[in-house]
Amino acid sequence: MQTQLTKGIHWVGVIDWNLRDFHGYAVRGGSTYNAYLVLDEKTALIDTVKAPFGSELLDKVRAHVPLDRVDYVVCNHAELDHAGALPQVMAACPNATLVCDAKCKDELALHFDISGWRVQVVDCGGAISLGRRTLQFVTTPMVHWPESMVTYIPEDRLLFSMDAFGQHLATTARFDDEVPLDAILEEARRYFANILMPFGRPINRAIDALAALPLDIVAPSHGVIWRKNFAAIVAAYRAWTECRPAPRVLVVYDSMWKSTEAMARAIVEGAGIKGVEAKLLHLRQNAMAEIVNDLLDAPCVALGSPVQNNMVMPQVGALMTYLRGLKPTRKAGFFFGSYGWSRNAAADEVAKFFEAVKFDVVREPLLNQFVPKAECLEACREAGRALAEEALRRAKAADPAN
Ligand code: FEO
């Protein structure tokens, strides 16, 4: 496995092959926690790893340099997948100074006992000389937490970009030219949708700020390192940050006795017009992370639930909670579902959700008492057709070629 980014700079991270659940986000095939070692007159470790992998990280560092020769440990981000092993690293590297911004120091003090650590606080634009190389720091608040920053080495035109441009991708390949680009972008998109979607504005600000830097290598904290196709991931990020619409309709639902499911199937059938991808997504048969990935650029959604105990079904409630946090933009949709005796119970709940997430409601709820008959199903097909036409309109209006 090639782990040298450029002469004197090495990947010393770990591969978490068995990761399937990243704080609730279903991961398909593991991830990596990337840490990097910069060898110069002084030595710097850029970020650490999740706590259980601390020994593996230290073994990799030790293979390059004795641990008492580590002068700096840079913490770009306090989240525990990157800072979890800091106590172990700081204990094992007696001459190391922790380098982070002021917010990060505060956050780390709320996670660990840092009273015995030497800490150097850096500001945006601050720099530390390692000898032939310089570490320059650029704060990037809310990409992904308030304290987040990135570290740039101008002599190597190399950026340690932290969570930005990362992917939950477990592979022995370390570089983007060793894996098909489509596969990397697919995982980068899934990561963006489930982790970074609420932070579109700060991410765009960060990309604008970084645009001035000459870049040959961009090394994120997860997944492969960009040295060939960085422009492709930047273009993708620009589209994802604005939820740029594609001609796609999602019909997302749960069902008790298949009445709401029959309505969902009729809606997706109607939505399957030329030029539109229409997807039927049962909430207990599809991971929520996958639904959110599909939603990223789907402008139109039909959301369905029967009434259960005067509420929507639990998985529908969970999706609404997840989306309130992720704040997808530029969406339109409507609610549908079967009920027994509480006609508006679920519809009222979903109406509040649509309002909270600023979805454009394109029609009144499609409601049916118990089992839908032919007339109801035809109304569902018609609603699906209209939703697909709306998706086409929105995709066309947002197409940069128009
Ligand atoms: Fe990969 Fe926000 O931590």
Coordinates of C-alpha atoms and ligand atoms in Angstrom, one line a residue:
M1 CA 0.0 0.0 0.0
Q2 CA 1.5 3.3 -1.1
T3 CA 1.3 5.7 1.9
Q4 CA 3.7 8.5 0.9
L5 CA 1.9 11.6 -0.3
T6 CA 5.1 13.3 -1.2
K7 CA 8.7 13.1 0.0
G8 CA 8.6 13.3 3.8
I9 CA 4.8 13.3 4.2
H10 CA 3.1 10.0 5.0
W11 CA -0.4 8.7 5.7
V12 CA -0.4 7.1 9.1
G13 CA -4.2 6.7 9.5
V14 CA -6.2 3.5 10.0
I15 CA -8.8 1.6 8.0
D16 CA -12.0 0.7 9.9
W17 CA -13.1 -2.1 7.8
N18 CA -16.0 -3.1 10.1
L19 CA -17.7 0.3 10.4
R20 CA -21.3 0.0 9.4
D21 CA -22.9 2.6 11.7
F22 CA -21.3 6.0 12.1
H23 CA -23.3 7.6 14.9
G24 CA -26.5 6.4 13.3
Y25 CA -25.6 6.9 9.7
A26 CA -25.5 3.5 8.0
V27 CA -22.2 3.1 6.3
R28 CA -22.0 0.6 3.4
G29 CA -18.4 -0.7 3.7
G30 CA -16.3 0.9 6.4
S31 CA -14.2 4.0 6.4
T32 CA -10.8 5.4 7.2
Y33 CA -9.6 7.9 9.8
N34 CA -6.7 9.6 8.1
A35 CA -3.8 11.0 10.0
Y36 CA -0.6 12.3 8.4
L37 CA 3.0 12.6 9.5
V38 CA 5.1 15.5 8.2
L39 CA 8.8 14.9 8.6
D40 CA 11.0 17.9 8.5
E41 CA 13.5 19.6 10.9
K42 CA 10.6 19.4 13.2
T43 CA 7.9 16.6 13.0
A44 CA 4.2 17.2 12.9
L45 CA 1.3 14.7 13.2
I46 CA -1.8 16.0 11.5
D47 CA -4.9 14.8 13.3
T48 CA -5.3 11.4 15.1
V49 CA -7.9 8.6 14.8
K50 CA -10.8 7.1 16.7
A51 CA -9.8 6.1 20.2
P52 CA -9.8 2.3 19.7
F53 CA -7.2 2.7 16.9
G54 CA -4.8 4.8 18.9
S55 CA -2.1 2.1 19.2
E56 CA -2.2 1.3 15.5
L57 CA -1.6 5.0 14.8
L58 CA 1.3 5.2 17.2
D59 CA 2.9 2.1 15.7
K60 CA 2.7 3.7 12.2
V61 CA 4.2 6.9 13.5
R62 CA 7.0 5.0 15.3
A63 CA 7.8 3.2 12.0
H64 CA 9.0 6.7 10.7
V65 CA 10.3 8.5 13.8
P66 CA 10.7 7.9 17.5
L67 CA 7.7 9.2 19.4
D68 CA 9.8 11.7 21.4
R69 CA 10.7 13.3 18.1
V70 CA 7.1 14.4 17.4
D71 CA 7.1 18.1 18.0
Y72 CA 3.5 19.1 17.0
V73 CA 0.2 17.3 16.9
V74 CA -2.3 19.4 14.9
C75 CA -6.0 19.0 15.7
N76 CA -8.0 20.3 12.8
H77 CA -11.3 19.0 14.3
A78 CA -12.4 18.0 17.8
E79 CA -14.9 15.3 16.7
L80 CA -14.0 12.0 18.2
D81 CA -13.3 10.1 15.0
H82 CA -10.2 12.4 14.6
A83 CA -9.5 13.5 18.2
G84 CA -10.5 10.4 20.1
A85 CA -6.9 9.1 20.3
L86 CA -5.4 12.5 21.4
P87 CA -5.0 11.5 25.1
Q88 CA -3.1 8.4 24.0
V89 CA -1.0 10.3 21.5
M90 CA -0.2 13.2 23.9
A91 CA 0.8 10.7 26.6
A92 CA 3.0 8.8 24.2
C93 CA 4.7 11.8 22.6
P94 CA 6.3 13.6 25.6
N95 CA 7.7 16.5 23.5
A96 CA 4.6 17.2 21.5
T97 CA 2.7 20.5 21.5
L98 CA -0.9 20.3 20.5
V99 CA -1.8 22.9 17.9
C100 CA -5.4 24.0 17.4
D101 CA -7.7 27.0 17.2
A102 CA -9.2 28.6 20.3
K103 CA -12.6 27.0 19.9
C104 CA -11.0 23.6 19.4
K105 CA -9.0 24.0 22.7
D106 CA -12.3 24.8 24.5
E107 CA -14.0 21.8 23.0
L108 CA -11.2 19.4 23.7
A109 CA -11.2 20.6 27.3
L110 CA -14.9 19.5 27.4
H111 CA -13.9 16.0 26.2
F112 CA -10.6 15.3 27.9
D113 CA -8.4 16.4 30.8
I114 CA -6.0 18.6 28.8
S115 CA -4.4 20.3 31.8
G116 CA -1.1 18.5 31.3
W117 CA -0.8 19.2 27.6
R118 CA 1.3 21.9 26.0
V119 CA -1.2 23.7 23.7
Q120 CA -0.4 26.3 21.1
V121 CA -3.5 28.2 19.9
V122 CA -3.4 29.4 16.3
D123 CA -5.6 31.9 14.5
C124 CA -6.9 31.8 11.0
G125 CA -3.8 32.7 8.8
G126 CA -1.4 31.6 11.5
A127 CA 1.6 29.5 10.6
I128 CA 4.3 27.3 12.2
S129 CA 7.7 26.6 10.5
L130 CA 8.9 23.1 10.5
G131 CA 12.2 24.0 8.8
R132 CA 11.9 23.6 5.1
R133 CA 8.1 23.5 5.3
T134 CA 5.4 25.7 6.8
L135 CA 2.1 24.7 8.3
Q136 CA -0.5 27.4 7.6
F137 CA -3.9 27.3 9.3
V138 CA -7.2 28.4 7.8
T139 CA -10.3 28.2 10.1
T140 CA -13.4 26.8 8.4
P141 CA -16.2 27.1 11.0
M142 CA -19.1 24.7 10.6
V143 CA -17.2 22.5 8.2
H144 CA -18.0 20.4 10.1
W145 CA -18.0 21.9 13.7
P146 CA -17.5 25.4 15.0
E147 CA -13.8 24.8 15.7
S148 CA -13.0 23.1 12.3
M149 CA -9.9 24.3 10.5
V150 CA -7.7 23.0 7.6
T151 CA -3.9 23.0 7.4
Y152 CA -2.0 23.9 4.3
I153 CA 1.7 23.3 3.3
P154 CA 2.5 25.9 0.6
E155 CA 5.9 24.3 -0.2
D156 CA 4.1 21.1 -1.2
R157 CA 0.9 22.7 -2.4
L158 CA -0.8 20.3 -0.1
L159 CA -4.0 20.8 1.9
F160 CA -5.1 18.7 4.9
S161 CA -8.8 19.3 4.4
M162 CA -10.3 17.5 7.4
D163 CA -13.9 16.3 6.8
A164 CA -14.3 18.3 3.6
F165 CA -14.0 16.2 0.5
G166 CA -13.9 13.0 2.5
Q167 CA -15.7 9.7 1.9
H168 CA -16.6 6.7 4.1
L169 CA -14.6 4.4 1.9
A170 CA -12.5 1.5 3.3
T171 CA -9.8 0.6 0.8
T172 CA -6.1 -0.1 0.7
A173 CA -6.0 2.4 -2.1
R174 CA -4.9 5.8 -0.7
F175 CA -5.2 8.0 -3.8
D176 CA -8.1 9.0 -6.1
D177 CA -6.3 7.7 -9.2
E178 CA -6.3 4.2 -7.7
V179 CA -10.1 3.9 -7.5
P180 CA -12.7 4.5 -10.2
L181 CA -13.8 8.2 -9.9
D182 CA -17.5 7.3 -10.0
A183 CA -17.1 5.0 -6.9
I184 CA -15.3 7.8 -5.0
L185 CA -17.9 10.4 -5.9
E186 CA -20.7 8.1 -5.0
E187 CA -19.3 7.7 -1.4
A188 CA -18.4 11.4 -1.2
R189 CA -22.0 12.2 -2.1
R190 CA -23.4 9.8 0.5
Y191 CA -21.0 11.4 3.1
F192 CA -22.0 14.9 2.1
A193 CA -25.7 14.1 2.2
N194 CA -25.6 12.6 5.6
I195 CA -23.0 14.6 7.4
L196 CA -22.5 18.0 5.6
M197 CA -25.8 18.8 4.0
P198 CA -26.8 21.4 6.7
F199 CA -23.5 23.3 6.1
G200 CA -23.8 24.4 2.5
R201 CA -23.1 28.0 3.1
P202 CA -20.0 27.6 5.2
I203 CA -18.7 25.0 2.9
N204 CA -19.1 27.3 -0.1
R205 CA -17.3 30.0 1.9
A206 CA -14.5 27.6 2.6
I207 CA -14.2 26.6 -1.0
D208 CA -14.1 30.2 -2.0
A209 CA -11.3 30.9 0.6
L210 CA -9.3 27.9 -0.5
A211 CA -9.7 28.7 -4.3
A212 CA -6.7 31.1 -3.9
L213 CA -4.4 28.3 -2.8
P214 CA -2.3 26.4 -5.4
L215 CA -3.2 22.8 -4.7
D216 CA -1.6 19.6 -6.0
I217 CA -2.8 17.3 -3.2
V218 CA -5.9 17.5 -1.0
A219 CA -5.8 15.1 1.9
P220 CA -9.1 14.7 3.7
S221 CA -9.7 13.0 7.0
H222 CA -11.7 10.1 5.5
G223 CA -11.3 8.0 2.4
V224 CA -8.9 8.5 -0.5
I225 CA -6.5 11.5 -1.1
W226 CA -7.2 13.7 -4.0
R227 CA -4.2 14.2 -6.3
K228 CA -5.8 13.9 -9.8
N229 CA -9.5 14.7 -9.7
F230 CA -9.8 17.5 -7.1
A231 CA -11.7 19.6 -9.6
A232 CA -14.4 16.9 -9.9
I233 CA -15.1 16.8 -6.2
V234 CA -15.2 20.6 -6.0
A235 CA -17.7 20.8 -8.9
A236 CA -19.8 18.1 -7.2
Y237 CA -19.7 20.0 -3.8
R238 CA -20.9 23.2 -5.6
A239 CA -23.9 21.2 -6.9
W240 CA -24.6 19.4 -3.6
T241 CA -24.4 22.5 -1.4
E242 CA -27.3 24.0 -3.3
C243 CA -29.2 20.7 -3.6
R244 CA -29.1 21.3 -7.4
P245 CA -32.3 19.5 -8.7
A246 CA -32.1 16.5 -11.0
P247 CA -35.2 15.2 -12.7
R248 CA -36.1 12.7 -9.9
V249 CA -39.1 12.0 -7.8
L250 CA -39.0 10.0 -4.6
V251 CA -42.1 8.3 -3.1
V252 CA -41.1 7.6 0.5
Y253 CA -43.5 5.8 2.7
D254 CA -44.4 3.3 5.4
S255 CA -47.5 1.1 5.5
M256 CA -49.4 -1.0 7.9
W257 CA -51.8 -3.1 5.8
K258 CA -50.6 -2.2 2.3
S259 CA -53.3 0.5 1.7
T260 CA -50.7 3.3 1.9
E261 CA -48.4 1.1 -0.1
A262 CA -51.0 0.7 -2.8
M263 CA -51.2 4.5 -3.0
A264 CA -47.4 4.8 -3.1
R265 CA -47.2 2.4 -6.0
A266 CA -49.8 4.3 -7.9
I267 CA -48.0 7.6 -7.3
V268 CA -44.7 6.2 -8.5
E269 CA -46.4 4.7 -11.5
G270 CA -47.8 8.1 -12.4
A271 CA -44.4 9.8 -11.8
G272 CA -42.6 7.5 -14.2
I273 CA -42.9 9.9 -17.1
K274 CA -40.3 10.3 -19.8
G275 CA -37.1 12.0 -18.5
V276 CA -37.9 11.4 -14.9
E277 CA -36.4 8.9 -12.5
A278 CA -39.1 7.8 -10.1
K279 CA -38.1 5.8 -7.0
L280 CA -40.3 3.9 -4.5
L281 CA -38.7 3.8 -1.1
H282 CA -40.2 1.9 1.8
L283 CA -38.9 3.3 5.0
R284 CA -38.3 -0.1 6.7
Q285 CA -36.7 -1.6 3.6
N286 CA -34.2 1.2 2.8
A287 CA -31.6 2.7 5.2
M288 CA -32.4 6.3 6.0
A289 CA -28.9 7.2 4.9
E290 CA -29.6 5.9 1.4
I291 CA -33.0 7.7 1.3
V292 CA -31.2 11.0 2.2
N293 CA -28.5 10.3 -0.4
D294 CA -31.3 9.9 -3.0
L295 CA -33.0 13.1 -1.7
L296 CA -29.9 15.3 -2.1
D297 CA -30.8 16.2 -5.7
A298 CA -34.4 15.0 -5.9
P299 CA -36.5 18.1 -6.0
C300 CA -39.8 16.4 -5.5
V301 CA -41.0 14.0 -2.8
A302 CA -44.3 12.3 -2.0
L303 CA -44.3 11.3 1.7
G304 CA -46.7 8.7 2.9
S305 CA -47.9 7.2 6.1
P306 CA -51.0 5.6 7.5
V307 CA -52.4 6.9 10.8
Q308 CA -51.1 4.8 13.6
N309 CA -52.3 5.7 17.1
N310 CA -53.2 9.2 15.9
M311 CA -49.7 9.7 14.6
V312 CA -47.5 8.9 11.6
M313 CA -45.7 5.6 11.7
P314 CA -42.5 5.7 13.8
Q315 CA -40.1 5.5 10.8
V316 CA -41.8 8.4 9.1
G317 CA -41.4 10.4 12.3
A318 CA -37.7 9.4 12.4
L319 CA -37.2 10.6 8.8
M320 CA -38.9 13.9 9.6
T321 CA -36.6 14.4 12.6
Y322 CA -33.5 13.5 10.5
L323 CA -34.5 15.9 7.7
R324 CA -35.3 18.8 10.1
G325 CA -31.7 18.6 11.1
L326 CA -30.2 18.1 7.7
K327 CA -32.2 21.0 6.2
P328 CA -32.4 19.9 2.5
T329 CA -33.2 22.9 0.3
R330 CA -35.3 23.5 -2.8
K331 CA -37.8 20.6 -2.2
A332 CA -41.4 20.3 -3.1
G333 CA -43.9 17.6 -2.3
F334 CA -47.1 16.4 -0.8
F335 CA -48.4 13.9 1.8
F336 CA -50.5 10.9 1.2
G337 CA -51.8 8.0 3.3
S338 CA -54.6 5.7 4.4
Y339 CA -56.5 6.3 7.7
G340 CA -59.1 4.5 9.7
W341 CA -61.0 6.9 11.8
S342 CA -58.6 9.9 12.4
R343 CA -58.6 11.4 9.0
N344 CA -56.2 14.3 9.5
A345 CA -53.9 13.1 12.3
A346 CA -50.9 12.1 10.2
A347 CA -51.5 14.8 7.6
D348 CA -51.4 17.6 10.3
E349 CA -48.1 16.3 11.6
V350 CA -46.6 16.2 8.2
A351 CA -47.9 19.6 7.3
K352 CA -46.0 21.0 10.3
F353 CA -42.9 19.2 9.1
F354 CA -43.2 20.6 5.5
E355 CA -43.5 24.1 7.0
A356 CA -40.5 23.6 9.3
V357 CA -38.2 22.4 6.4
K358 CA -39.7 24.9 3.9
F359 CA -40.9 22.3 1.4
D360 CA -43.2 23.8 -1.2
V361 CA -46.4 21.9 -0.8
V362 CA -47.7 21.3 -4.3
R363 CA -51.2 19.9 -3.5
E364 CA -53.5 19.1 -0.6
P365 CA -52.9 15.7 1.2
L366 CA -54.1 12.6 -0.7
L367 CA -56.1 10.8 2.0
N368 CA -58.1 7.6 1.8
Q369 CA -60.2 5.7 4.4
F370 CA -58.9 2.2 4.7
V371 CA -58.4 0.3 1.4
P372 CA -58.0 2.5 -1.7
K373 CA -60.3 1.9 -4.6
A374 CA -59.8 2.5 -8.3
E375 CA -60.8 6.2 -8.1
C376 CA -58.3 6.9 -5.4
L377 CA -55.5 5.0 -7.2
E378 CA -56.2 7.0 -10.3
A379 CA -56.0 10.2 -8.3
C380 CA -52.6 9.0 -7.0
R381 CA -51.3 8.3 -10.5
E382 CA -52.4 11.8 -11.5
A383 CA -50.7 13.3 -8.5
G384 CA -47.5 11.4 -9.3
R385 CA -47.6 12.7 -12.9
A386 CA -48.0 16.3 -11.7
L387 CA -45.1 15.8 -9.2
A388 CA -42.9 14.4 -12.0
E389 CA -43.7 17.4 -14.2
E390 CA -42.7 19.7 -11.4
A391 CA -39.4 17.8 -11.0
L392 CA -38.7 18.2 -14.7
R393 CA -39.5 21.9 -14.5
R394 CA -37.2 22.4 -11.5
A395 CA -34.3 20.4 -13.0
K396 CA -34.6 22.3 -16.3
A397 CA -34.6 25.7 -14.5
A398 CA -31.5 24.7 -12.5
D399 CA -29.5 23.2 -15.3
P400 CA -26.4 25.4 -15.8
A401 CA -26.6 24.7 -19.5
N402 CA -29.9 26.6 -19.8
Ligands
FEO1 FE1 -15.0 13.0 10.5 FE2 -16.8 15.6 11.7 O1 -15.7 14.1 11.8

